Amino acid sequence: MKKLWLLFLGILVALVFTGCLLHPFGRGGSLGRPTSARDYFDYSAWDVKEGEVLVKANAVGSLEDVLVKEGSVISREWPEIGWVAATVPEGETVGSFMDTLKGYKEVLLVEPNLRYTLPVQRGVGELEILVEPEGDLYDRQWGFTNINAEAAWDLTVGAPDVIVAIIDTGVDVGHSEFLGKMFVDGYDATGEGMPDVDLNGHGTHVAGIAADDGRTGQVGGVAWDSPIMPVRVMNSAGEILTEYLIDALECLALYAAVFEQRIVANMSLGGRGYSYALKDAIDLAISQGVVVIAAAGNEYNRSIAYPAAYNGVVSVAASTPRNERADFSSTGWWNSVAAPGERILSAYRDGYAYASGTSMAAPFVSGAAALLLAEYPELTPLEVKNQLEQTAQGVGFNERLGHGVIDMLAMLGPVEPMAYGTLVVETDLDPKADGYGVITLFASDGSLAGYGTIGGDGSHTFHGLAQGKYKVTLTYWDAPAEGWEIVFKEVHVNLGSVAEAKFRLDT
């Protein structure tokens, strides 16, 4: 994080001088005794960075001493969320070293450094490049009509104090389409120092959809007056790693806190593996008011993807010109809303291109969220998510389109009642004496609905939960038994109310 503080120190100085594998509880997802949170995932099938693991420190003992003892070195730190990246000692594999570390009370969680991908372009016009476009191309952008954008623009076209951050391959800020567009200083989480360079083209296309100024250039985006912040997370080798995403989200959280800035973060990327570290980084960003919006994925079927499936994130499916699900768009309970994602025209490299995918759908929603915050600046990220869902064009919820295709005009209307519940988990653990506890939350079908660790007061609060029955598990270090233990309770969460789960361990 040293480089982040140097970055923001530089910004402040400038301002002064310039005035899954998911295992169910049992066969068929029965509510039997769940697996410990520390062993819940099998990462062996996923693509990971070799030679490195991510470790979350417990509140007891010294993680650094453990790593030194095992011949490992800390290569990167994120103190705001309590995680580090550590090298795998010679003679160990990522998997074997993770197993070794799980035996220590000083290690709360350990996971691999996962690789993520851009959703593969799918369907009609997979990537149709317009080499020499002629004249205004706005009439070819069918999506704005379907989301009622033009009527919404009569009310607001965004605001300069609501930033749209594009967590992607970088953004070509020098593209002719962006002439006159407001950008804020970007951040390169890969360490290569090129946030304003897009070697792929994906990030530029996404940025154009979200926030290109429709009054200039040949195409338009959704949030005309919202600045774009490029946040590069794909390195020059084409890799997107968990560590880059953590860095990006911590950067946005810090930026929002230092400058009291409202930010919408678009993440048109994903992976099948659940990362506790990435979830902590997303929770940190959300706690600072950052709205996180992610592409649902282009797997044609019910395939879970992260960050889209994390609770608190707005997951976006892709729709067709007839407001139906695009055939490639992933389905699932985690889908929040849908937006146009078939043959979408935007800026691309040296020109323009049509592309299809949930990568294109997500930035429509990010732009819409920026307009919503311009109109209602006091809304929290959960309230933004709720408003997008409750004003969408669907009738109820379905796994194909979530709550339906967004309706920007309805979205800017009266704020809708909260359609989510809250769960407060209390324990009698004293982190200073007993260490932290890991809390996992499972829905009635056995799917992981939430994760967190207890704070200094021994509790954790889950926001944005759908109504229903949940199993709450607490994994903690049992000092007398010198081992990790797990206990669990069942609880029912109702909409608009606060449920409680209390663990009394008498430790």
Short mmCIF file of C-alpha atoms in Angstrom, two decimals:
data_model
loop_
_atom_site.label_atom_id
_atom_site.label_comp_id
_atom_site.label_asym_id
_atom_site.label_seq_id
_atom_site.Cartn_x
_atom_site.Cartn_y
_atom_site.Cartn_z
CA MET A 1 0.00 0.00 0.00
CA LYS A 2 3.02 2.30 0.17
CA LYS A 3 2.65 3.18 -3.49
CA LEU A 4 -1.03 4.05 -2.93
CA TRP A 5 -0.18 6.51 -0.20
CA LEU A 6 2.54 8.00 -2.41
CA LEU A 7 -0.02 8.35 -5.18
CA PHE A 8 -2.49 10.18 -2.99
CA LEU A 9 0.22 12.26 -1.36
CA GLY A 10 1.14 13.40 -4.85
CA ILE A 11 -2.50 14.22 -5.60
CA LEU A 12 -2.86 16.19 -2.38
CA VAL A 13 0.33 18.12 -3.05
CA ALA A 14 -0.89 18.90 -6.56
CA LEU A 15 -4.19 20.15 -5.18
CA VAL A 16 -2.39 22.41 -2.73
CA PHE A 17 -0.19 23.95 -5.41
CA THR A 18 -2.97 24.23 -8.01
CA GLY A 19 -5.48 25.89 -5.62
CA CYS A 20 -16.35 -23.10 -7.49
CA LEU A 21 -16.33 -25.17 -6.69
CA LEU A 22 -19.01 -24.90 -4.01
CA HIS A 23 -19.46 -27.78 -1.61
CA PRO A 24 -23.06 -27.98 -0.33
CA PHE A 25 -23.76 -28.99 3.24
CA GLY A 26 -24.48 -32.49 2.08
CA ARG A 27 -25.87 -34.34 -0.91
CA GLY A 28 -28.61 -32.33 -2.56
CA GLY A 29 -27.73 -29.22 -0.55
CA SER A 30 -29.18 -30.52 2.73
CA LEU A 31 -28.73 -28.46 5.86
CA GLY A 32 -26.40 -30.83 7.64
CA ARG A 33 -23.18 -29.87 9.38
CA PRO A 34 -21.28 -27.50 7.05
CA THR A 35 -17.61 -27.61 6.20
CA SER A 36 -15.32 -25.14 7.95
CA ALA A 37 -15.01 -21.85 6.10
CA ARG A 38 -11.26 -22.46 5.96
CA ASP A 39 -11.77 -25.66 3.91
CA TYR A 40 -14.96 -24.83 2.03
CA PHE A 41 -13.45 -24.29 -1.41
CA ASP A 42 -11.51 -26.62 -3.65
CA TYR A 43 -9.28 -24.36 -5.72
CA SER A 44 -7.45 -27.18 -7.49
CA ALA A 45 -9.48 -26.78 -10.69
CA TRP A 46 -8.89 -23.05 -11.04
CA ASP A 47 -6.15 -21.11 -12.77
CA VAL A 48 -3.85 -19.63 -10.12
CA LYS A 49 -0.58 -17.74 -9.97
CA GLU A 50 2.17 -20.16 -9.01
CA GLY A 51 4.64 -19.36 -6.26
CA GLU A 52 2.34 -17.14 -4.20
CA VAL A 53 -0.56 -17.38 -1.75
CA LEU A 54 -2.79 -14.79 -0.09
CA VAL A 55 -3.01 -14.93 3.69
CA LYS A 56 -5.25 -13.19 6.21
CA ALA A 57 -3.70 -12.72 9.62
CA ASN A 58 -5.48 -13.67 12.81
CA ALA A 59 -5.43 -11.30 15.78
CA VAL A 60 -3.30 -13.66 17.88
CA GLY A 61 0.40 -14.33 17.43
CA SER A 62 2.58 -13.08 14.60
CA LEU A 63 1.86 -14.06 11.01
CA GLU A 64 5.26 -12.74 9.97
CA ASP A 65 6.98 -15.11 12.42
CA VAL A 66 5.02 -18.03 10.97
CA LEU A 67 6.02 -17.14 7.43
CA VAL A 68 9.68 -16.72 8.39
CA LYS A 69 9.60 -20.11 10.10
CA GLU A 70 8.18 -21.70 6.93
CA GLY A 71 10.69 -19.97 4.64
CA SER A 72 8.17 -17.59 3.10
CA VAL A 73 8.46 -13.85 2.46
CA ILE A 74 5.70 -11.24 2.37
CA SER A 75 5.65 -9.77 -1.14
CA ARG A 76 2.65 -7.44 -0.87
CA GLU A 77 0.47 -6.10 1.95
CA TRP A 78 -3.06 -4.72 2.27
CA PRO A 79 -3.26 -3.62 5.91
CA GLU A 80 -6.72 -2.07 5.50
CA ILE A 81 -8.21 -5.55 5.06
CA GLY A 82 -5.57 -7.58 6.92
CA TRP A 83 -4.26 -9.59 3.96
CA VAL A 84 -0.77 -10.19 2.58
CA ALA A 85 0.69 -11.95 -0.43
CA ALA A 86 3.41 -14.42 0.54
CA THR A 87 5.87 -16.50 -1.47
CA VAL A 88 5.61 -20.28 -1.60
CA PRO A 89 8.78 -21.87 -0.12
CA GLU A 90 11.00 -24.06 -2.24
CA GLY A 91 9.75 -27.62 -2.32
CA GLU A 92 6.13 -26.63 -1.70
CA THR A 93 3.23 -26.12 -4.10
CA VAL A 94 0.49 -23.55 -3.69
CA GLY A 95 -1.84 -26.27 -2.43
CA SER A 96 0.59 -27.91 -0.01
CA PHE A 97 1.68 -24.57 1.44
CA MET A 98 -1.94 -23.58 1.98
CA ASP A 99 -2.48 -26.83 3.89
CA THR A 100 0.60 -26.11 6.00
CA LEU A 101 -0.53 -22.60 6.91
CA LYS A 102 -4.04 -23.71 7.86
CA GLY A 103 -2.57 -25.49 10.87
CA TYR A 104 -1.47 -22.23 12.52
CA LYS A 105 -3.69 -20.17 14.80
CA GLU A 106 -1.99 -17.07 13.40
CA VAL A 107 -3.51 -17.76 9.97
CA LEU A 108 -7.19 -16.94 9.70
CA LEU A 109 -7.60 -17.66 5.98
CA VAL A 110 -5.36 -18.63 3.10
CA GLU A 111 -6.14 -18.87 -0.61
CA PRO A 112 -4.38 -18.84 -3.99
CA ASN A 113 -3.85 -15.74 -6.09
CA LEU A 114 -6.56 -16.47 -8.67
CA ARG A 115 -6.56 -15.45 -12.31
CA TYR A 116 -9.63 -13.71 -13.70
CA THR A 117 -10.77 -13.24 -17.27
CA LEU A 118 -12.70 -10.82 -19.42
CA PRO A 119 -16.01 -12.47 -20.38
CA VAL A 120 -15.49 -13.90 -23.88
CA GLN A 121 -17.23 -11.88 -26.58
CA ARG A 122 -20.36 -13.78 -27.56
CA GLY A 123 -23.23 -13.83 -29.97
CA VAL A 124 -24.14 -11.43 -32.74
CA GLY A 125 -21.27 -9.25 -33.88
CA GLU A 126 -18.69 -10.82 -31.59
CA LEU A 127 -16.25 -8.05 -32.45
CA GLU A 128 -17.17 -6.13 -35.56
CA ILE A 129 -14.70 -3.28 -36.05
CA LEU A 130 -15.67 -0.17 -37.98
CA VAL A 131 -12.42 0.94 -39.57
CA GLU A 132 -13.64 4.21 -41.06
CA PRO A 133 -17.04 5.14 -39.64
CA GLU A 134 -18.90 7.87 -41.49
CA GLY A 135 -20.94 10.53 -39.71
CA ASP A 136 -22.79 10.36 -36.43
CA LEU A 137 -23.14 6.78 -35.17
CA TYR A 138 -25.62 7.51 -32.37
CA ASP A 139 -28.58 6.10 -34.32
CA ARG A 140 -26.86 2.71 -34.30
CA GLN A 141 -26.88 2.60 -30.47
CA TRP A 142 -30.18 0.82 -29.89
CA GLY A 143 -29.66 0.29 -26.18
CA PHE A 144 -30.53 3.80 -25.01
CA THR A 145 -34.13 3.48 -26.20
CA ASN A 146 -34.60 0.20 -24.35
CA ILE A 147 -33.48 1.61 -21.00
CA ASN A 148 -35.43 4.88 -21.34
CA ALA A 149 -32.20 6.88 -21.32
CA GLU A 150 -33.29 9.82 -23.43
CA ALA A 151 -36.16 10.72 -21.09
CA ALA A 152 -33.79 10.37 -18.12
CA TRP A 153 -31.28 12.74 -19.75
CA ASP A 154 -33.94 15.46 -19.62
CA LEU A 155 -33.53 15.25 -15.84
CA THR A 156 -29.78 14.70 -15.49
CA VAL A 157 -26.76 13.69 -17.55
CA GLY A 158 -24.60 12.95 -14.52
CA ALA A 159 -22.45 15.18 -12.37
CA PRO A 160 -18.73 16.06 -12.24
CA ASP A 161 -18.55 14.88 -8.63
CA VAL A 162 -19.74 11.34 -9.42
CA ILE A 163 -16.84 9.35 -10.88
CA VAL A 164 -17.22 6.24 -13.03
CA ALA A 165 -14.19 4.01 -12.39
CA ILE A 166 -13.47 1.46 -15.13
CA ILE A 167 -11.67 -1.50 -13.51
CA ASP A 168 -10.49 -3.13 -16.70
CA THR A 169 -7.67 -3.29 -19.25
CA GLY A 170 -6.99 0.44 -19.07
CA VAL A 171 -8.65 3.21 -21.06
CA ASP A 172 -7.24 4.97 -24.11
CA VAL A 173 -7.84 8.52 -22.89
CA GLY A 174 -6.33 9.85 -26.11
CA HIS A 175 -9.01 8.25 -28.29
CA SER A 176 -10.61 10.85 -30.58
CA GLU A 177 -14.06 9.97 -29.22
CA PHE A 178 -13.01 11.23 -25.78
CA LEU A 179 -11.87 14.66 -26.98
CA GLY A 180 -13.08 17.09 -24.32
CA LYS A 181 -14.21 14.30 -21.97
CA MET A 182 -13.30 14.77 -18.31
CA PHE A 183 -10.95 12.16 -16.84
CA VAL A 184 -9.51 11.94 -13.34
CA ASP A 185 -6.07 10.53 -12.61
CA GLY A 186 -6.11 6.80 -13.18
CA TYR A 187 -4.41 3.99 -11.30
CA ASP A 188 -2.49 0.98 -12.59
CA ALA A 189 -2.86 -1.88 -10.11
CA THR A 190 -0.45 -4.05 -12.10
CA GLY A 191 2.48 -1.81 -11.18
CA GLU A 192 3.29 -1.10 -14.84
CA GLY A 193 2.28 2.55 -14.55
CA MET A 194 0.03 2.70 -17.63
CA PRO A 195 -3.59 3.37 -16.56
CA ASP A 196 -4.17 5.52 -19.66
CA VAL A 197 -2.97 2.80 -22.03
CA ASP A 198 -5.30 0.05 -23.25
CA LEU A 199 -3.38 -2.75 -24.96
CA ASN A 200 -6.57 -4.80 -25.33
CA GLY A 201 -9.37 -2.39 -26.27
CA HIS A 202 -11.93 -3.88 -23.87
CA GLY A 203 -11.61 -1.15 -21.24
CA THR A 204 -11.97 1.63 -23.81
CA HIS A 205 -15.13 0.03 -25.21
CA VAL A 206 -16.60 -0.34 -21.72
CA ALA A 207 -15.70 3.23 -20.74
CA GLY A 208 -17.41 4.59 -23.82
CA ILE A 209 -20.67 2.84 -22.96
CA ALA A 210 -20.63 3.97 -19.35
CA ALA A 211 -19.68 7.61 -19.60
CA ASP A 212 -18.79 8.93 -23.04
CA ASP A 213 -20.15 12.45 -23.60
CA GLY A 214 -23.05 12.13 -26.03
CA ARG A 215 -22.74 15.78 -27.08
CA THR A 216 -19.37 15.26 -28.74
CA GLY A 217 -17.78 12.64 -30.97
CA GLN A 218 -19.67 10.05 -32.99
CA VAL A 219 -21.21 7.89 -30.27
CA GLY A 220 -22.49 8.45 -26.76
CA GLY A 221 -22.45 6.87 -23.33
CA VAL A 222 -24.85 7.01 -20.40
CA ALA A 223 -23.29 9.40 -17.85
CA TRP A 224 -22.15 12.35 -19.99
CA ASP A 225 -21.00 14.66 -17.20
CA SER A 226 -19.41 12.04 -14.94
CA PRO A 227 -15.60 11.84 -15.13
CA ILE A 228 -13.98 8.55 -16.06
CA MET A 229 -11.25 7.05 -13.86
CA PRO A 230 -9.21 4.35 -15.64
CA VAL A 231 -8.15 1.59 -13.24
CA ARG A 232 -5.93 -0.89 -15.05
CA VAL A 233 -5.93 -4.48 -13.75
CA MET A 234 -4.69 -6.42 -16.78
CA ASN A 235 -0.92 -6.52 -17.16
CA SER A 236 0.96 -6.50 -20.45
CA ALA A 237 1.00 -10.32 -20.39
CA GLY A 238 -2.81 -10.35 -20.37
CA GLU A 239 -3.16 -11.46 -16.73
CA ILE A 240 -5.81 -10.29 -14.25
CA LEU A 241 -4.98 -11.45 -10.72
CA THR A 242 -6.75 -11.25 -7.37
CA GLU A 243 -3.95 -9.04 -6.06
CA TYR A 244 -4.57 -6.48 -8.83
CA LEU A 245 -8.29 -6.36 -8.07
CA ILE A 246 -7.65 -5.93 -4.35
CA ASP A 247 -5.26 -3.08 -5.07
CA ALA A 248 -7.77 -1.44 -7.40
CA LEU A 249 -10.61 -1.56 -4.89
CA GLU A 250 -8.43 -0.36 -2.02
CA CYS A 251 -7.37 2.53 -4.25
CA LEU A 252 -11.00 3.49 -4.86
CA ALA A 253 -11.89 3.12 -1.18
CA LEU A 254 -9.00 5.38 -0.21
CA TYR A 255 -9.83 7.89 -2.94
CA ALA A 256 -13.47 8.03 -1.84
CA ALA A 257 -12.46 8.53 1.79
CA VAL A 258 -9.77 11.16 1.21
CA PHE A 259 -11.74 13.24 -1.28
CA GLU A 260 -15.24 12.42 0.00
CA GLN A 261 -15.99 11.37 -3.55
CA ARG A 262 -18.90 9.32 -4.88
CA ILE A 263 -17.66 6.52 -7.14
CA VAL A 264 -19.31 3.86 -9.28
CA ALA A 265 -16.91 1.00 -10.06
CA ASN A 266 -17.54 -1.06 -13.20
CA MET A 267 -16.03 -4.57 -13.25
CA SER A 268 -16.66 -6.22 -16.62
CA LEU A 269 -14.59 -9.25 -15.65
CA GLY A 270 -14.90 -12.34 -13.52
CA GLY A 271 -13.79 -15.78 -12.40
CA ARG A 272 -15.33 -18.98 -11.06
CA GLY A 273 -13.36 -19.13 -7.82
CA TYR A 274 -14.52 -17.40 -4.63
CA SER A 275 -11.86 -15.15 -3.13
CA TYR A 276 -12.26 -14.12 0.50
CA ALA A 277 -9.59 -11.47 -0.03
CA LEU A 278 -11.41 -9.90 -2.97
CA LYS A 279 -14.67 -9.95 -1.00
CA ASP A 280 -12.97 -8.08 1.84
CA ALA A 281 -11.69 -5.49 -0.64
CA ILE A 282 -15.16 -5.06 -2.14
CA ASP A 283 -16.67 -4.69 1.32
CA LEU A 284 -14.05 -2.04 2.12
CA ALA A 285 -14.94 -0.12 -1.03
CA ILE A 286 -18.67 -0.38 -0.36
CA SER A 287 -18.12 0.84 3.22
CA GLN A 288 -16.65 4.02 1.72
CA GLY A 289 -19.67 4.53 -0.52
CA VAL A 290 -18.33 2.92 -3.71
CA VAL A 291 -21.05 1.26 -5.81
CA VAL A 292 -19.70 -1.97 -7.34
CA ILE A 293 -21.26 -3.24 -10.58
CA ALA A 294 -20.12 -6.44 -12.31
CA ALA A 295 -20.81 -8.45 -15.45
CA ALA A 296 -22.74 -11.67 -14.81
CA GLY A 297 -20.72 -13.71 -17.33
CA ASN A 298 -21.19 -15.18 -20.81
CA GLU A 299 -21.43 -18.90 -20.09
CA TYR A 300 -24.83 -19.57 -21.74
CA ASN A 301 -26.03 -21.33 -18.58
CA ARG A 302 -26.25 -21.19 -14.79
CA SER A 303 -22.56 -20.66 -14.02
CA ILE A 304 -21.62 -18.71 -10.93
CA ALA A 305 -19.01 -15.99 -11.31
CA TYR A 306 -17.29 -13.53 -9.01
CA PRO A 307 -17.34 -10.64 -8.25
CA ALA A 308 -20.87 -10.69 -9.73
CA ALA A 309 -22.21 -13.19 -7.15
CA TYR A 310 -20.88 -11.43 -4.04
CA ASN A 311 -23.67 -10.00 -1.92
CA GLY A 312 -23.76 -6.21 -2.19
CA VAL A 313 -22.58 -6.22 -5.82
CA VAL A 314 -24.95 -5.28 -8.67
CA SER A 315 -24.74 -8.24 -11.08
CA VAL A 316 -25.75 -7.42 -14.66
CA ALA A 317 -27.15 -9.84 -17.25
CA ALA A 318 -27.29 -9.04 -20.98
CA SER A 319 -30.51 -8.34 -22.89
CA THR A 320 -31.46 -8.21 -26.58
CA PRO A 321 -33.25 -5.45 -28.54
CA ARG A 322 -36.51 -7.22 -27.57
CA ASN A 323 -35.61 -6.99 -23.85
CA GLU A 324 -35.14 -10.74 -23.69
CA ARG A 325 -32.14 -12.56 -22.26
CA ALA A 326 -29.21 -12.75 -24.67
CA ASP A 327 -28.59 -16.47 -25.19
CA PHE A 328 -25.00 -16.27 -23.90
CA SER A 329 -25.86 -14.41 -20.69
CA SER A 330 -25.23 -16.44 -17.52
CA THR A 331 -28.27 -17.11 -15.34
CA GLY A 332 -28.51 -17.41 -11.57
CA TRP A 333 -29.95 -16.14 -8.31
CA TRP A 334 -27.19 -13.54 -8.13
CA ASN A 335 -28.40 -11.55 -11.15
CA SER A 336 -29.66 -8.12 -10.12
CA VAL A 337 -30.78 -6.47 -13.34
CA ALA A 338 -30.21 -6.64 -17.09
CA ALA A 339 -29.09 -4.14 -19.72
CA PRO A 340 -28.41 -4.14 -23.46
CA GLY A 341 -25.57 -6.50 -24.30
CA GLU A 342 -26.00 -7.58 -27.90
CA ARG A 343 -24.14 -5.82 -30.73
CA ILE A 344 -23.25 -2.75 -28.69
CA LEU A 345 -21.36 0.04 -30.46
CA SER A 346 -18.63 2.00 -28.67
CA ALA A 347 -15.11 3.38 -28.99
CA TYR A 348 -12.45 0.73 -29.59
CA ARG A 349 -8.71 1.12 -30.10
CA ASP A 350 -8.24 3.53 -33.02
CA GLY A 351 -11.88 3.50 -34.07
CA TYR A 352 -15.20 1.95 -33.11
CA ALA A 353 -16.57 -1.57 -32.78
CA TYR A 354 -19.68 -3.60 -32.09
CA ALA A 355 -19.29 -6.13 -29.29
CA SER A 356 -21.64 -8.46 -27.43
CA GLY A 357 -21.49 -9.67 -23.84
CA THR A 358 -22.35 -8.91 -20.26
CA SER A 359 -19.18 -6.81 -20.35
CA MET A 360 -21.18 -4.38 -22.49
CA ALA A 361 -24.31 -4.64 -20.34
CA ALA A 362 -22.61 -3.77 -17.05
CA PRO A 363 -21.43 -0.26 -18.07
CA PHE A 364 -24.98 0.73 -19.05
CA VAL A 365 -25.91 0.07 -15.43
CA SER A 366 -22.78 1.81 -14.11
CA GLY A 367 -23.67 4.90 -16.09
CA ALA A 368 -27.25 4.72 -14.82
CA ALA A 369 -26.00 4.43 -11.23
CA ALA A 370 -23.90 7.56 -11.76
CA LEU A 371 -27.02 9.45 -12.89
CA LEU A 372 -28.91 8.14 -9.87
CA LEU A 373 -26.21 9.44 -7.52
CA ALA A 374 -26.26 12.80 -9.30
CA GLU A 375 -29.98 13.01 -8.56
CA TYR A 376 -29.88 11.40 -5.08
CA PRO A 377 -26.34 11.94 -3.73
CA GLU A 378 -27.20 10.65 -0.26
CA LEU A 379 -27.95 7.09 -1.38
CA THR A 380 -25.77 4.27 -0.05
CA PRO A 381 -24.45 1.54 -2.38
CA LEU A 382 -27.15 -0.84 -1.14
CA GLU A 383 -29.83 1.78 -1.74
CA VAL A 384 -28.50 2.31 -5.28
CA LYS A 385 -28.67 -1.45 -5.90
CA ASN A 386 -32.19 -1.59 -4.48
CA GLN A 387 -33.39 1.36 -6.58
CA LEU A 388 -31.99 -0.13 -9.79
CA GLU A 389 -33.73 -3.43 -9.07
CA GLN A 390 -37.07 -2.14 -7.82
CA THR A 391 -37.55 0.24 -10.77
CA ALA A 392 -36.46 -2.22 -13.48
CA GLN A 393 -38.89 -3.31 -16.19
CA GLY A 394 -39.33 -6.90 -15.03
CA VAL A 395 -42.35 -8.31 -13.23
CA GLY A 396 -40.79 -9.80 -10.13
CA PHE A 397 -37.48 -11.66 -10.18
CA ASN A 398 -36.19 -14.40 -12.45
CA GLU A 399 -32.72 -15.90 -12.86
CA ARG A 400 -32.44 -14.87 -16.52
CA LEU A 401 -32.77 -11.09 -16.21
CA GLY A 402 -32.81 -10.55 -12.46
CA HIS A 403 -35.42 -7.86 -11.78
CA GLY A 404 -35.50 -6.98 -15.47
CA VAL A 405 -33.96 -4.51 -17.90
CA ILE A 406 -33.21 -1.22 -16.15
CA ASP A 407 -35.51 1.78 -16.65
CA MET A 408 -33.51 4.96 -16.16
CA LEU A 409 -36.51 7.28 -16.01
CA ALA A 410 -38.28 5.19 -13.38
CA MET A 411 -34.96 4.88 -11.53
CA LEU A 412 -34.83 8.67 -11.16
CA GLY A 413 -38.32 8.70 -9.63
CA PRO A 414 -39.18 8.35 -5.94
CA VAL A 415 -36.82 6.19 -3.88
CA GLU A 416 -38.28 2.71 -3.43
CA PRO A 417 -38.62 0.94 -0.05
CA MET A 418 -35.74 -1.35 0.89
CA ALA A 419 -36.33 -4.90 -0.33
CA TYR A 420 -33.45 -6.47 1.61
CA GLY A 421 -32.87 -7.52 5.18
CA THR A 422 -29.94 -7.24 7.58
CA LEU A 423 -28.32 -9.85 9.81
CA VAL A 424 -26.20 -9.02 12.85
CA VAL A 425 -23.98 -11.87 14.07
CA GLU A 426 -22.75 -11.48 17.64
CA THR A 427 -20.15 -13.59 19.44
CA ASP A 428 -18.46 -13.47 22.82
CA LEU A 429 -15.03 -13.81 21.21
CA ASP A 430 -12.46 -11.24 22.25
CA PRO A 431 -10.25 -10.81 19.16
CA LYS A 432 -7.25 -9.70 21.23
CA ALA A 433 -7.38 -12.83 23.36
CA ASP A 434 -9.15 -15.39 21.17
CA GLY A 435 -8.43 -14.20 17.66
CA TYR A 436 -10.96 -13.39 14.99
CA GLY A 437 -13.79 -15.62 13.88
CA VAL A 438 -14.75 -16.34 10.28
CA ILE A 439 -18.48 -16.11 9.61
CA THR A 440 -20.03 -17.74 6.56
CA LEU A 441 -23.65 -17.49 5.56
CA PHE A 442 -25.40 -20.18 3.50
CA ALA A 443 -28.77 -20.00 1.76
CA SER A 444 -31.29 -22.82 2.03
CA ASP A 445 -29.98 -24.42 -1.18
CA GLY A 446 -26.47 -24.68 0.29
CA SER A 447 -24.97 -21.84 -1.75
CA LEU A 448 -22.62 -19.38 -0.09
CA ALA A 449 -24.59 -16.17 0.49
CA GLY A 450 -22.06 -14.18 2.48
CA TYR A 451 -18.75 -14.11 4.30
CA GLY A 452 -17.12 -11.86 6.87
CA THR A 453 -14.87 -11.77 9.91
CA ILE A 454 -15.79 -10.42 13.31
CA GLY A 455 -14.67 -6.94 14.24
CA GLY A 456 -13.15 -5.64 17.43
CA ASP A 457 -16.48 -5.98 19.24
CA GLY A 458 -16.84 -9.63 18.26
CA SER A 459 -19.63 -9.04 15.74
CA HIS A 460 -20.25 -8.75 12.01
CA THR A 461 -23.19 -7.28 10.10
CA PHE A 462 -24.47 -8.58 6.75
CA HIS A 463 -26.44 -6.11 4.64
CA GLY A 464 -28.40 -6.70 1.47
CA LEU A 465 -29.77 -10.18 2.22
CA ALA A 466 -32.78 -11.59 0.44
CA GLN A 467 -35.63 -12.80 2.60
CA GLY A 468 -35.32 -16.41 3.66
CA LYS A 469 -33.68 -18.99 5.91
CA TYR A 470 -29.89 -19.00 6.32
CA LYS A 471 -27.34 -21.12 8.10
CA VAL A 472 -24.73 -19.04 9.91
CA THR A 473 -21.39 -20.68 10.68
CA LEU A 474 -18.63 -19.42 12.92
CA THR A 475 -15.12 -20.85 12.57
CA TYR A 476 -12.72 -19.91 15.36
CA TRP A 477 -9.52 -20.98 17.10
CA ASP A 478 -10.32 -23.02 20.22
CA ALA A 479 -7.30 -22.40 22.45
CA PRO A 480 -8.02 -25.16 25.03
CA ALA A 481 -8.45 -27.70 22.24
CA GLU A 482 -5.55 -26.20 20.25
CA GLY A 483 -7.50 -26.43 17.02
CA TRP A 484 -10.05 -24.79 14.78
CA GLU A 485 -13.70 -25.35 15.66
CA ILE A 486 -16.97 -24.63 13.87
CA VAL A 487 -20.42 -23.90 15.26
CA PHE A 488 -23.57 -22.94 13.43
CA LYS A 489 -27.10 -21.62 13.82
CA GLU A 490 -30.14 -21.19 11.60
CA VAL A 491 -31.82 -17.81 11.27
CA HIS A 492 -34.61 -16.27 9.20
CA VAL A 493 -34.11 -12.87 7.57
CA ASN A 494 -37.11 -10.69 6.71
CA LEU A 495 -37.23 -7.74 4.34
CA GLY A 496 -36.62 -4.33 5.83
CA SER A 497 -35.74 -5.73 9.25
CA VAL A 498 -32.73 -6.77 11.31
CA ALA A 499 -32.26 -10.40 12.32
CA GLU A 500 -29.76 -11.58 14.95
CA ALA A 501 -27.61 -14.66 15.44
CA LYS A 502 -25.78 -14.89 18.78
CA PHE A 503 -22.95 -17.29 19.54
CA ARG A 504 -21.96 -17.83 23.18
CA LEU A 505 -18.81 -19.93 23.25
CA ASP A 506 -17.67 -19.38 26.87
CA THR A 507 -14.04 -19.32 25.75
#
